[in-house]
Amino acid sequence: MKRYVIALDQGTTSSRAILFDKQQRIVAMSQREIRQFYPQPGWVEQDAGEIFDTQYKVMMEAMAAAGAAPKDIAAIGITNQRETTVLWERDTGRPVYSAIGWQCRRTADICRAAEEAGMAPLIQDKTGLVIDAYFSATKVKWLLENIDGLKSRAERGEVLFGTVDSYLIYRLCGGLHVTDYTNASRTMLYNIGELEWDDSLLDYFGIPRAMLPRVVPSLGVVGQARIQGLDIPVAGIAGDQQSALFGHGCTRMGQAKNTYGTGCFLLMNTGERRYNSQSGLITTLAIGEGTKPHYALEGSIFSGGSVIQWLRDELGLIRAAEDSEYFAAKVPDNAGVYLVPAFTGLGAPYWDMSARGMLVGLSRGSGRNHIIRAALESIAYQTHDVLEAMTEDTGIPLSVLAVDGGATRNNLLMQFQADITGCPVERPELLETTALGAARLAGLGVGFWQPDDLAAAEGQGRRFIPHIPDEKRKVLLSGWRKAVKSCLMHSESDSGWL
Ligand code: ADP
């Protein structure tokens, strides 16, 4: 009798494994930190061997903690940090170089050259992405051009490329070279309209097709992982944000989620319809029904929960992140104080990398609590602006916003989010939404669960209903817009948003 599904959640800072039982309850979890290396300013690398080893260990530890043997596991689901690029030897599975992290900026020049060559419209049309060093394509190009002999080995099919999901599966399943739609859509090489690797982009970046994994649906058995002599099916794969979207049950058009971590990641499922954003959001693949992916619009906010870390570490206004709620609640409103946390520029929909933060609207009576409140509210205002861009792009009004991530523990922030967007915010009971998404994919993939089981098992979350009058919302938003405008006006570059 199979009792559990195991989710492998391979993130930027740690590898985690979580065991879920038939009722989708967490039975055991194990986590190990992984290292990041910064060999030069702006460069980020990881050790793919360490990624695999820690991931394997936490899987075994989680099973041991639950007293489970491989025969008790119905399926493995994998979710992973996206875009991070691994190249390895076909014969041995050994990485040929460090994994290049998604945050790594070493390929900024390659991106600039692609911009100057006028590639942006073509790339957006084919991949849904804006040209950026985040995505895997330029990382692969850099490796092929900078590591001796790699290009010819890759052409002979001796060296393979994959994102982290792909590398884990290669090692777990004895040389199976696959990735799923959601991860493929982050490479800047995958045609999201035709659902194929794009020859013209492979040509442009000089990447041999022989290196690329086969692309499979996110849900369904792709291979068998051999664990202690027994085969366990790998039956779910998804990039972390898409896995969270699925974990929230956002499988239909117009459903959206926001993850409030260090930064925020917003995704809206747009069903089978593909929208190209007019406001700098990207189009990506999400989990659909059956074997066909859905499209999603994605926007990210650079400074989310990190604003609260800033209050704590730089200003010393709070001692712990959760204190922010206590102090912010001591004042009835922001009293006109706004913080625009453009610490590292502003992303969608404003797009100004040289903008820097600003605190505006101070009066003689403004105090610490107002500043703390303004910092919390800034997370909600930025989220509002990305959601507004999504609604403008799609014409789909949002009916509810599903949320997860560390900062969603803050009730005041969640209530304010509902108030300022005028749309209910739904926080699930279980905040491990990313891992749950991968577990659900795998469990559905092997028939451990049926779709109805998932709906029935959703626990007691909390729903925040908007309760401020429209007039008040308008006044608050107009104050925020003025604050963003003044921030952009002081920046060195011209912003389209002004
Ligand atoms: P990540 O996955 O990016 O490391 P997490 O989901 O663990 O992020 O969330 C951590 C972030 O959430 C931190 O930036 C922290 O400041 C913020 N955070 C945690 N608890 C609270 C809280 N009660 N109120 C506001 N922010 C919080």
XYZ file of C-alpha atoms and ligand atoms in Angstrom:
525
model
C 0.000 0.000 0.000
C 1.531 3.327 -1.080
C 1.115 5.860 1.665
C 2.987 8.991 0.658
C 4.019 11.334 -2.096
C 7.339 13.073 -1.747
C 8.055 16.589 -3.021
C 11.645 17.565 -3.728
C 11.828 21.345 -3.439
C 15.189 22.441 -4.743
C 15.551 26.164 -3.961
C 18.288 28.749 -4.269
C 19.387 28.555 -0.659
C 18.343 25.048 0.311
C 17.257 21.608 -0.810
C 14.135 20.355 0.914
C 12.069 17.218 0.837
C 8.514 17.010 2.166
C 6.418 13.889 2.563
C 2.661 14.289 2.139
C 0.103 11.696 3.114
C -3.168 10.886 1.362
C -4.900 13.808 3.160
C -2.187 16.167 1.866
C -0.857 16.635 5.359
C 2.867 17.091 5.901
C 4.222 13.999 7.645
C 7.919 14.750 7.507
C 10.312 17.308 6.163
C 14.049 17.660 5.873
C 16.129 20.587 4.684
C 19.795 21.278 3.975
C 21.366 24.591 3.096
C 23.360 24.816 -0.111
C 26.164 27.195 -0.881
C 26.282 30.046 -3.351
C 29.569 31.323 -4.720
C 30.303 34.863 -5.868
C 33.574 34.595 -7.842
C 33.259 38.162 -9.184
C 30.894 41.057 -8.477
C 27.515 40.183 -9.958
C 28.431 36.550 -10.596
C 26.565 33.739 -8.845
C 27.478 30.067 -9.036
C 26.429 26.881 -7.304
C 27.795 23.356 -7.200
C 25.432 21.062 -9.130
C 26.955 18.030 -7.428
C 26.116 19.545 -4.042
C 22.607 20.348 -5.253
C 22.064 16.698 -6.147
C 23.738 15.286 -3.042
C 21.798 17.477 -0.603
C 18.570 16.812 -2.451
C 19.138 13.071 -2.292
C 20.057 13.218 1.395
C 16.996 15.223 2.432
C 14.785 12.821 0.514
C 16.230 9.895 2.473
C 16.075 11.861 5.746
C 12.429 12.803 5.260
C 11.567 9.189 4.498
C 13.457 8.004 7.571
C 11.734 10.623 9.738
C 8.356 9.258 8.663
C 9.493 5.670 9.058
C 8.863 5.191 5.346
C 10.640 2.868 2.909
C 10.777 3.325 -0.890
C 7.889 0.865 -1.229
C 5.646 3.322 0.683
C 6.224 6.157 -1.786
C 3.704 6.440 -4.605
C 5.576 9.106 -6.564
C 8.171 11.859 -6.540
C 7.368 15.434 -7.564
C 10.122 17.909 -8.319
C 10.008 21.683 -8.062
C 13.053 23.839 -8.477
C 14.730 27.221 -8.601
C 14.244 28.277 -12.192
C 16.695 29.280 -14.960
C 19.822 28.121 -13.116
C 21.922 26.384 -15.736
C 23.795 23.089 -15.475
C 26.007 21.465 -18.121
C 27.136 17.883 -17.555
C 28.764 14.898 -19.222
C 26.349 12.521 -20.859
C 28.417 9.485 -19.891
C 29.118 10.209 -16.248
C 26.493 12.748 -15.184
C 29.362 14.865 -13.877
C 28.916 18.632 -14.162
C 31.518 20.176 -16.471
C 31.440 23.522 -14.661
C 29.667 25.222 -11.766
C 25.946 25.744 -12.152
C 25.340 29.357 -13.187
C 22.738 30.825 -10.837
C 19.622 32.600 -12.022
C 20.776 35.848 -10.370
C 24.126 35.792 -12.164
C 24.719 38.904 -14.299
C 27.858 37.734 -16.139
C 25.990 37.596 -19.422
C 24.716 41.183 -19.309
C 26.950 42.026 -22.304
C 25.597 39.135 -24.352
C 22.106 40.462 -23.560
C 23.074 43.973 -24.582
C 24.421 42.652 -27.888
C 21.167 40.777 -28.484
C 19.246 44.013 -27.811
C 21.453 45.924 -30.210
C 21.006 43.238 -32.844
C 17.257 43.952 -32.618
C 16.407 40.516 -31.191
C 13.935 41.761 -28.573
C 10.697 41.554 -30.610
C 11.602 38.123 -31.988
C 12.499 36.817 -28.543
C 9.319 38.162 -27.018
C 7.279 36.704 -29.818
C 8.827 33.253 -29.553
C 9.575 32.873 -25.860
C 7.316 35.415 -24.131
C 10.358 36.829 -22.332
C 12.271 40.085 -22.275
C 15.983 39.731 -23.005
C 17.676 39.270 -19.649
C 20.637 37.526 -18.084
C 18.238 35.655 -15.753
C 17.172 33.261 -18.437
C 19.325 30.246 -19.337
C 20.146 30.915 -23.010
C 22.946 33.414 -22.511
C 24.380 31.354 -19.637
C 24.698 28.317 -21.936
C 26.259 30.494 -24.630
C 28.762 31.881 -22.136
C 29.774 28.404 -20.975
C 30.192 27.092 -24.511
C 32.366 30.049 -25.430
C 34.449 30.257 -22.285
C 35.205 26.675 -21.295
C 37.860 25.042 -23.435
C 36.685 22.335 -25.789
C 33.098 22.474 -24.554
C 31.524 23.607 -27.783
C 32.857 20.711 -29.849
C 31.996 18.217 -27.114
C 28.477 19.625 -27.014
C 28.204 19.348 -30.789
C 29.199 15.685 -30.566
C 26.431 15.165 -28.001
C 28.840 14.471 -25.142
C 27.743 17.413 -22.982
C 24.149 18.053 -21.982
C 22.268 21.120 -20.771
C 19.452 21.271 -18.286
C 17.867 23.375 -15.581
C 18.014 21.991 -12.031
C 14.934 19.744 -12.435
C 16.524 18.207 -15.474
C 19.835 17.529 -13.741
C 18.148 15.955 -10.718
C 16.077 13.656 -12.929
C 19.136 12.707 -14.996
C 20.894 11.547 -11.860
C 17.837 10.003 -10.201
C 16.568 8.155 -13.243
C 19.795 6.791 -14.661
C 20.457 9.154 -17.524
C 16.954 10.246 -18.518
C 17.278 13.679 -20.126
C 13.997 15.596 -19.811
C 12.580 18.846 -18.516
C 8.993 20.088 -18.275
C 7.168 22.891 -20.073
C 7.373 25.358 -17.222
C 11.134 25.072 -16.873
C 11.675 25.054 -20.644
C 9.780 28.346 -20.851
C 12.481 30.007 -18.701
C 15.385 29.197 -20.997
C 14.736 31.861 -23.686
C 15.180 29.009 -26.209
C 11.711 27.481 -26.110
C 8.958 28.534 -28.463
C 5.924 28.808 -26.199
C 3.534 29.065 -29.145
C 4.705 25.957 -30.972
C 5.883 24.127 -27.842
C 9.260 23.304 -29.366
C 12.863 24.319 -28.968
C 13.349 27.163 -31.402
C 15.918 26.544 -34.135
C 16.453 30.201 -34.957
C 17.224 31.036 -31.316
C 19.491 28.000 -30.942
C 21.282 29.223 -34.046
C 21.560 32.783 -32.809
C 22.980 31.742 -29.429
C 25.146 29.012 -30.983
C 23.632 26.192 -28.915
C 23.645 22.668 -30.427
C 20.252 20.969 -30.315
C 21.910 17.731 -29.180
C 22.445 19.285 -25.725
C 18.802 19.907 -24.999
C 16.430 17.809 -22.919
C 13.174 16.427 -24.241
C 10.282 18.540 -23.002
C 7.504 16.674 -21.199
C 4.236 17.724 -19.529
C 4.489 18.778 -15.881
C 2.024 16.098 -14.825
C 2.494 12.411 -15.535
C 5.092 9.693 -15.149
C 8.331 10.596 -16.898
C 10.644 7.931 -15.532
C 11.613 5.792 -12.574
C 13.995 6.893 -9.842
C 15.960 3.954 -8.518
C 16.045 4.312 -4.713
C 17.604 1.526 -2.654
C 16.954 -0.976 -5.413
C 13.311 -0.003 -5.899
C 11.749 2.096 -8.655
C 9.694 5.141 -7.649
C 7.962 7.032 -10.470
C 8.874 10.672 -11.019
C 5.459 11.991 -11.945
C 5.502 15.775 -11.489
C 7.900 18.549 -12.489
C 7.453 22.319 -12.293
C 9.469 25.478 -11.758
C 8.913 26.853 -8.241
C 6.552 29.720 -9.112
C 4.438 27.575 -11.412
C 4.361 24.859 -8.771
C 3.076 27.384 -6.222
C 0.399 28.531 -8.693
C -0.708 24.915 -9.063
C -0.427 24.307 -5.307
C -2.942 27.118 -4.793
C -5.316 25.432 -7.195
C -5.013 28.310 -9.689
C -5.596 26.120 -12.728
C -8.181 28.268 -14.481
C -7.992 31.449 -16.482
C -7.880 34.620 -14.383
C -6.681 32.958 -11.170
C -3.599 34.544 -9.666
C -1.185 34.111 -6.801
C 1.450 36.213 -5.126
C 4.385 34.794 -3.176
C 5.640 37.234 -0.542
C 9.252 36.328 0.134
C 12.360 38.501 -0.068
C 10.887 39.714 -3.343
C 7.383 39.002 -4.601
C 6.390 36.811 -7.531
C 3.003 37.247 -9.115
C 1.569 34.852 -11.659
C -1.813 34.931 -13.354
C -3.060 31.890 -15.236
C -4.477 33.071 -18.573
C -5.632 29.650 -19.750
C -5.031 28.714 -23.367
C -4.895 32.330 -24.370
C -1.521 33.946 -24.660
C -1.216 37.623 -23.824
C 1.792 39.729 -24.674
C 2.160 42.346 -21.999
C 2.173 46.056 -22.741
C 3.606 46.779 -19.299
C 6.765 44.739 -19.169
C 5.302 41.562 -17.662
C 6.554 38.334 -19.142
C 4.569 35.468 -20.591
C 5.431 32.036 -19.338
C 4.021 28.512 -19.364
C 1.980 27.259 -16.448
C 0.343 23.972 -15.674
C -2.783 23.395 -17.673
C -5.188 20.559 -17.995
C -4.143 17.252 -19.492
C -0.896 17.439 -21.377
C -1.373 20.962 -22.699
C 0.232 23.802 -20.760
C -1.538 27.029 -19.978
C -0.094 30.476 -20.385
C 0.566 32.803 -17.481
C 1.594 36.414 -17.053
C 4.347 36.926 -14.538
C 5.623 40.000 -12.775
C 8.140 40.301 -10.008
C 8.759 42.862 -7.311
C 12.382 43.217 -6.275
C 11.836 44.528 -2.751
C 9.078 42.693 -0.890
C 9.800 41.165 2.536
C 13.292 42.648 2.231
C 11.749 46.040 3.077
C 10.970 44.622 6.498
C 14.536 43.321 6.831
C 15.690 46.846 6.022
C 13.575 48.298 8.853
C 15.135 45.742 11.156
C 18.777 45.660 10.032
C 19.476 49.136 8.700
C 17.075 51.420 10.581
C 16.793 49.349 13.753
C 13.077 50.259 14.010
C 12.011 46.699 14.784
C 13.749 43.708 16.295
C 11.988 40.961 14.367
C 9.953 40.920 11.145
C 6.718 40.106 12.990
C 7.054 43.271 15.140
C 6.182 45.243 12.019
C 2.539 44.252 12.430
C 2.372 45.350 16.060
C 3.841 48.813 15.416
C 1.974 49.441 12.159
C -1.305 48.663 13.918
C -0.654 51.407 16.484
C -1.528 54.059 13.925
C -4.880 54.141 12.110
C -3.296 54.876 8.737
C -0.098 56.055 7.049
C -0.919 59.749 7.715
C 0.295 60.524 4.193
C 3.691 58.812 4.568
C 4.774 56.614 1.646
C 7.901 54.558 1.173
C 8.925 53.646 -2.371
C 11.418 50.820 -1.807
C 13.352 51.146 -5.061
C 16.489 49.818 -3.369
C 17.579 48.015 -6.512
C 15.484 49.934 -9.008
C 11.836 49.324 -9.811
C 10.564 46.379 -11.856
C 7.196 45.870 -13.531
C 5.280 47.944 -14.382
C 7.547 50.975 -13.870
C 10.865 49.549 -15.157
C 13.540 51.889 -13.963
C 16.746 50.227 -12.860
C 18.393 53.447 -11.739
C 15.533 54.568 -9.501
C 16.369 54.554 -5.791
C 14.205 54.468 -2.699
C 12.273 57.402 -1.324
C 10.315 58.269 1.799
C 7.768 61.019 1.147
C 4.924 62.845 2.852
C 6.633 63.393 6.200
C 5.135 65.922 8.570
C 6.103 66.982 12.080
C 3.824 64.327 13.530
C 5.228 61.449 11.449
C 6.853 58.832 13.607
C 8.374 55.422 13.631
C 5.015 53.663 13.418
C 4.089 55.573 10.280
C 7.352 54.614 8.635
C 6.881 50.974 9.564
C 3.350 51.104 8.260
C 4.474 52.784 5.037
C 7.077 50.032 4.554
C 4.498 47.270 4.935
C 2.016 49.069 2.741
C 4.641 49.503 0.019
C 4.610 45.731 -0.507
C 0.862 45.842 -1.059
C 0.984 48.909 -3.345
C 3.599 47.327 -5.588
C 1.519 44.155 -5.758
C -1.512 46.260 -6.626
C 0.358 47.870 -9.520
C 1.473 44.543 -11.002
C -2.071 43.171 -10.681
C -3.441 46.273 -12.333
C -0.991 45.762 -15.219
C -2.153 42.150 -15.522
C -5.773 43.218 -15.617
C -4.998 45.875 -18.201
C -3.127 43.366 -20.362
C -5.839 40.713 -20.193
C -9.076 42.526 -19.477
C -9.700 39.852 -16.817
C -10.737 41.286 -13.449
C -9.215 39.426 -10.535
C -11.753 37.637 -8.362
C -9.412 36.492 -5.619
C -5.679 36.646 -4.902
C -4.073 33.494 -3.486
C -1.010 34.164 -1.345
C 1.925 32.360 0.210
C 5.454 33.092 1.462
C 6.930 34.313 4.757
C 5.403 37.801 4.841
C 1.830 36.463 4.496
C 1.957 35.726 8.217
C 1.394 39.459 8.638
C -2.374 39.927 8.982
C -2.234 43.688 8.684
C -0.370 43.401 5.387
C -2.879 40.845 4.080
C -5.854 42.996 5.100
C -4.298 46.056 3.526
C -3.595 44.053 0.365
C -7.278 43.159 0.132
C -8.301 46.759 0.870
C -6.039 48.345 -1.689
C -6.769 45.905 -4.531
C -10.476 45.751 -3.703
C -10.257 41.991 -4.091
C -10.315 39.218 -1.472
C -6.993 37.707 -0.448
C -6.912 34.020 0.368
C -4.211 32.585 2.583
C -4.159 28.789 2.776
C -3.676 26.981 6.043
C -0.615 25.240 4.691
C 2.009 27.744 3.582
C 4.226 25.145 1.832
C 2.418 25.841 -1.404
C 5.393 25.298 -3.700
C 6.102 21.802 -2.405
C 2.393 21.010 -2.286
C 2.126 21.889 -5.979
C 4.850 19.399 -6.914
C 3.347 16.749 -4.641
C -0.077 17.248 -6.198
C 1.326 16.936 -9.706
C 3.092 13.705 -8.807
C 0.123 12.297 -6.874
C -2.274 13.050 -9.702
C 0.262 11.699 -12.196
C 0.154 8.221 -10.668
C -3.489 8.222 -9.596
C -2.646 8.477 -5.865
C -5.116 11.361 -5.900
C -8.026 12.231 -8.150
C -8.723 15.922 -8.843
C -11.739 15.835 -6.501
C -9.604 14.655 -3.582
C -7.533 17.810 -3.818
C -10.453 20.195 -3.596
C -11.961 18.255 -0.710
C -8.764 18.299 1.325
C -8.142 22.040 1.226
C -7.822 23.085 4.860
C -9.034 26.055 6.791
C -7.253 29.035 5.353
C -8.133 32.637 6.017
C -9.856 35.004 3.646
C -9.287 38.757 3.937
C -12.216 40.738 2.567
C -11.727 44.338 1.399
C -13.533 46.746 3.663
C -12.407 50.276 2.931
C -14.666 52.522 0.854
C -13.705 53.148 -2.796
C -13.144 56.838 -2.043
C -10.529 56.086 0.581
C -8.828 53.563 -1.727
C -8.598 56.202 -4.434
C -7.029 58.719 -2.094
C -4.449 56.210 -0.859
C -3.577 55.075 -4.375
C -3.232 58.614 -5.613
C -0.752 59.309 -2.795
C 1.227 56.217 -3.764
C 1.277 57.196 -7.443
C 2.612 60.633 -6.562
C 5.317 59.015 -4.460
C 6.356 56.661 -7.287
C 6.361 59.571 -9.714
C 8.658 61.632 -7.591
C 10.931 58.640 -7.178
C 11.082 58.160 -10.955
C 11.593 61.884 -11.527
C 14.703 61.775 -9.371
C 16.095 58.804 -11.223
C 18.756 59.210 -13.874
C 16.880 57.457 -16.639
C 13.586 58.240 -18.327
C 10.837 55.931 -17.275
C 7.947 55.072 -19.541
C 5.657 54.966 -16.530
C 5.745 58.730 -15.962
P 12.465 33.659 0.814
O 11.886 32.381 0.305
O 12.622 34.738 -0.208
O 13.692 33.484 1.662
P 10.344 33.626 2.850
O 9.113 33.152 2.198
O 11.054 32.744 3.812
O 11.345 34.263 1.798
O 9.948 34.992 3.636
C 10.909 35.762 4.279
C 10.582 37.240 4.122
O 9.351 37.526 4.747
C 11.630 38.117 4.777
O 11.995 39.142 3.855
C 10.931 38.722 5.989
O 11.307 40.069 6.202
C 9.466 38.638 5.622
N 8.618 38.373 6.798
C 8.611 37.281 7.581
N 7.684 37.377 8.567
C 7.083 38.586 8.394
C 6.035 39.287 9.069
N 5.411 38.759 10.122
N 5.697 40.502 8.592
C 6.297 41.028 7.501
N 7.285 40.407 6.830
C 7.685 39.215 7.266
